[in-house]
Amino acid sequence: MDLYLVTDEAACLGRDLFWVVEEAVKGGVTMVQLREKSLATRAFVERANRLKELLKPYQVPLIINDRVDVALASDADGVHIGQSDMPYETVRALLPPGKIIGLSAETPEHVHEAEKWDLAYLALSPLYATPSKTDHAEPWGLTGLQWVRANSRHPLVVIGGLNLQNTTEAIEHGANGIAVISAICSAESPRMAASQLKNRIQIGQTKT
Ligand code: TZP
Ligand code: MG
């Protein structure tokens, strides 16, 4: 999950979401989260099924945001939950063995509580303020990221305002990966944007 794409059709500048995702994967995206806040359930499941088929040949895992039922229905690889979604223990009990769970942490308390859980990653939400999610919590910033790195055993993903200019320093400050919407979905070439972000991640990894 070093380069994690979170989908948002509204950010795709009118282009087909599946085209955007496939281009992004060809450019180096290693995990995809289907995030749908207003789609009807049936359309959500259809979209998840189609995305699952699209990603299969690339061996890129599909994660479903918020909805365990949609993840089960589409045999997705896992679920991403936030602090107001179903609790970790409930999600774990509902998912078959081998499925993964990612969790958003917005406060130090969330980070401490997450220590007892088996997470594929902890997402610091948001690293920076972003117009892509207006109801976000207080941003962690690089100082917050360093604190989480020192206080969590989980792989860390940062989300919110990540772009070509600030990716390397996020990796240098302890992030294992970055999650983005607009830096890829709204790029003129999602494939090139992904490949350039990947390059910035690799630069950060060699510096640490
Ligand atoms: N959660 C925290 S910030 C965010 C989400 C879904 C939006 C990230 O979007 P962008 O465009 O990469 O800042
Ligand atoms: Mg959620």
Tab-separated table of C-alpha atoms in Angstrom, residues 9-178:
chain	number	residue	atom	x	y	z
A	9	GLU	CA	-15.925	9.905	-9.349
A	10	ALA	CA	-16.571	13.625	-8.838
A	11	ALA	CA	-12.818	14.242	-8.866
A	12	CYS	CA	-12.319	12.480	-12.213
A	13	LEU	CA	-13.120	15.523	-14.382
A	14	GLY	CA	-15.944	13.730	-16.175
A	15	ARG	CA	-13.783	10.777	-17.197
A	16	ASP	CA	-14.781	7.173	-16.647
A	17	LEU	CA	-13.843	5.993	-13.138
A	18	PHE	CA	-12.732	2.567	-14.361
A	19	TRP	CA	-10.449	4.125	-16.957
A	20	VAL	CA	-8.933	6.376	-14.282
A	21	VAL	CA	-8.339	3.426	-11.941
A	22	GLU	CA	-6.772	1.244	-14.627
A	23	GLU	CA	-4.470	4.035	-15.793
A	24	ALA	CA	-3.465	4.689	-12.178
A	25	VAL	CA	-2.680	1.021	-11.624
A	26	LYS	CA	-0.578	0.949	-14.793
A	27	GLY	CA	1.294	3.932	-13.348
A	28	GLY	CA	2.087	2.153	-10.075
A	29	VAL	CA	-0.885	2.256	-7.669
A	30	THR	CA	-0.661	-0.761	-5.332
A	31	MET	CA	-4.019	-0.609	-3.524
A	32	VAL	CA	-7.442	0.781	-4.460
A	33	GLN	CA	-10.241	1.845	-2.138
A	34	LEU	CA	-13.745	2.157	-3.524
A	35	ARG	CA	-15.250	5.075	-1.614
A	36	GLU	CA	-18.891	5.831	-2.377
A	37	LYS	CA	-20.759	8.131	-0.046
A	38	SER	CA	-23.996	8.532	-1.986
A	39	LEU	CA	-24.356	5.575	-4.356
A	40	ALA	CA	-27.348	3.268	-3.872
A	41	THR	CA	-26.335	-0.125	-2.502
A	42	ARG	CA	-27.029	-2.082	-5.677
A	43	ALA	CA	-24.949	0.281	-7.796
A	44	PHE	CA	-22.207	0.197	-5.136
A	45	VAL	CA	-22.037	-3.604	-5.317
A	46	GLU	CA	-22.032	-3.566	-9.139
A	47	ARG	CA	-19.195	-1.065	-9.129
A	48	ALA	CA	-17.259	-3.145	-6.594
A	49	ASN	CA	-17.711	-6.303	-8.678
A	50	ARG	CA	-16.479	-4.571	-11.807
A	51	LEU	CA	-13.515	-3.038	-10.032
A	52	LYS	CA	-12.606	-6.386	-8.511
A	53	GLU	CA	-12.490	-7.944	-12.014
A	54	LEU	CA	-10.503	-5.015	-13.374
A	55	LEU	CA	-7.870	-5.247	-10.609
A	56	LYS	CA	-7.511	-9.040	-10.587
A	57	PRO	CA	-4.937	-9.323	-13.419
A	58	TYR	CA	-2.830	-6.627	-11.759
A	59	GLN	CA	-3.003	-8.353	-8.342
A	60	VAL	CA	-3.938	-5.034	-6.759
A	61	PRO	CA	-6.174	-5.428	-3.688
A	62	LEU	CA	-9.612	-3.814	-3.589
A	63	ILE	CA	-10.702	-2.249	-0.306
A	64	ILE	CA	-14.278	-1.093	0.316
A	65	ASN	CA	-14.840	2.069	2.327
A	66	ASP	CA	-17.300	1.824	5.262
A	67	ARG	CA	-19.422	-1.064	4.007
A	68	VAL	CA	-18.745	-4.615	5.174
A	69	ASP	CA	-21.800	-5.904	3.309
A	70	VAL	CA	-20.520	-4.538	0.004
A	71	ALA	CA	-17.074	-6.010	0.679
A	72	LEU	CA	-18.611	-9.431	1.365
A	73	ALA	CA	-20.902	-9.248	-1.661
A	74	SER	CA	-18.021	-8.454	-4.010
A	75	ASP	CA	-15.428	-10.673	-2.323
A	76	ALA	CA	-13.216	-7.595	-1.965
A	77	ASP	CA	-9.879	-7.946	-0.203
A	78	GLY	CA	-10.836	-5.834	2.763
A	79	VAL	CA	-12.646	-2.939	4.384
A	80	HIS	CA	-11.561	0.534	5.395
A	81	ILE	CA	-13.301	1.838	8.487
A	82	GLY	CA	-13.387	5.245	10.114
A	83	GLN	CA	-14.128	6.181	13.681
A	84	SER	CA	-17.892	6.393	13.168
A	85	ASP	CA	-18.205	3.161	11.176
A	86	MET	CA	-18.818	-0.342	12.522
A	87	PRO	CA	-16.337	-1.107	15.332
A	88	TYR	CA	-13.171	-3.062	14.541
A	89	GLU	CA	-14.199	-6.209	16.443
A	90	THR	CA	-17.524	-6.390	14.621
A	91	VAL	CA	-15.916	-5.958	11.212
A	92	ARG	CA	-13.298	-8.594	12.023
A	93	ALA	CA	-15.976	-11.047	13.140
A	94	LEU	CA	-18.009	-10.502	9.968
A	95	LEU	CA	-15.133	-10.847	7.503
A	96	PRO	CA	-13.802	-14.243	6.404
A	97	PRO	CA	-10.237	-15.139	7.420
A	98	GLY	CA	-7.555	-13.495	5.322
A	99	LYS	CA	-9.485	-10.298	4.611
A	100	ILE	CA	-7.791	-7.077	5.661
A	101	ILE	CA	-8.919	-4.063	7.654
A	102	GLY	CA	-7.589	-0.519	7.493
A	103	LEU	CA	-8.566	2.140	10.008
A	104	SER	CA	-8.534	5.947	10.029
A	105	ALA	CA	-7.024	7.619	13.093
A	106	GLU	CA	-7.800	11.256	13.777
A	107	THR	CA	-6.476	11.613	17.338
A	108	PRO	CA	-3.729	10.197	19.579
A	109	GLU	CA	-6.446	8.232	21.439
A	110	HIS	CA	-7.402	6.502	18.197
A	111	VAL	CA	-3.742	5.575	17.658
A	112	HIS	CA	-3.395	4.081	21.152
A	113	GLU	CA	-6.658	2.146	20.887
A	114	ALA	CA	-5.632	0.697	17.505
A	115	GLU	CA	-2.553	-0.961	19.012
A	116	LYS	CA	-4.608	-3.979	20.068
A	117	TRP	CA	-6.027	-4.643	16.615
A	118	ASP	CA	-4.792	-6.531	13.589
A	119	LEU	CA	-4.692	-3.816	10.961
A	120	ALA	CA	-3.206	-3.857	7.478
A	121	TYR	CA	-2.540	-0.166	7.982
A	122	LEU	CA	-3.466	2.832	10.076
A	123	ALA	CA	-4.436	5.900	8.047
A	124	LEU	CA	-3.616	9.310	9.521
A	125	SER	CA	-6.603	11.393	8.558
A	126	PRO	CA	-5.954	14.014	7.392
A	127	LEU	CA	-2.231	14.751	7.115
A	128	TYR	CA	-3.109	18.144	5.627
A	129	ALA	CA	-6.368	20.046	5.142
A	130	THR	CA	-7.982	19.158	1.823
A	131	PRO	CA	-11.015	20.301	-0.191
A	132	SER	CA	-11.654	16.635	-1.087
A	133	LYS	CA	-13.090	16.020	2.421
A	134	THR	CA	-14.479	19.113	4.048
A	135	ASP	CA	-15.588	17.510	7.332
A	136	HIS	CA	-12.106	16.338	8.233
A	137	ALA	CA	-10.524	16.462	11.686
A	138	GLU	CA	-7.593	18.620	12.778
A	139	PRO	CA	-4.669	17.804	10.420
A	140	TRP	CA	-1.796	15.754	11.878
A	141	GLY	CA	0.972	17.542	10.020
A	142	LEU	CA	4.516	16.195	9.947
A	143	THR	CA	4.986	16.587	13.703
A	144	GLY	CA	1.872	14.523	14.341
A	145	LEU	CA	3.066	11.920	11.859
A	146	GLN	CA	6.381	11.595	13.687
A	147	TRP	CA	4.536	11.146	16.966
A	148	VAL	CA	2.334	8.400	15.492
A	149	ARG	CA	5.369	6.655	13.993
A	150	ALA	CA	6.897	6.500	17.474
A	151	ASN	CA	3.675	5.283	19.081
A	152	SER	CA	2.218	2.766	16.636
A	153	ARG	CA	3.304	-0.667	15.498
A	154	HIS	CA	1.130	-0.530	12.365
A	155	PRO	CA	2.129	0.384	8.831
A	156	LEU	CA	1.137	4.034	8.382
A	157	VAL	CA	-0.684	5.599	5.451
A	158	VAL	CA	-1.166	9.351	5.269
A	159	ILE	CA	-4.171	10.880	3.524
A	160	GLY	CA	-5.251	14.440	2.827
A	161	GLY	CA	-3.520	16.964	0.607
A	162	LEU	CA	-0.770	14.647	-0.613
A	163	ASN	CA	0.797	15.642	-3.922
A	164	LEU	CA	4.074	15.558	-5.832
A	165	GLN	CA	5.533	18.356	-3.710
A	166	ASN	CA	4.980	16.880	-0.241
A	167	THR	CA	5.094	13.095	-0.726
A	168	THR	CA	8.816	12.575	-0.190
A	169	GLU	CA	8.850	14.401	3.149
A	170	ALA	CA	5.840	12.432	4.376
A	171	ILE	CA	7.747	9.201	3.721
A	172	GLU	CA	10.837	10.649	5.386
A	173	HIS	CA	8.769	11.487	8.472
A	174	GLY	CA	7.579	7.910	8.899
A	175	ALA	CA	4.737	7.179	6.471
A	176	ASN	CA	4.879	3.785	4.749
A	177	GLY	CA	2.505	4.930	2.068
A	178	ILE	CA	0.339	7.768	0.804
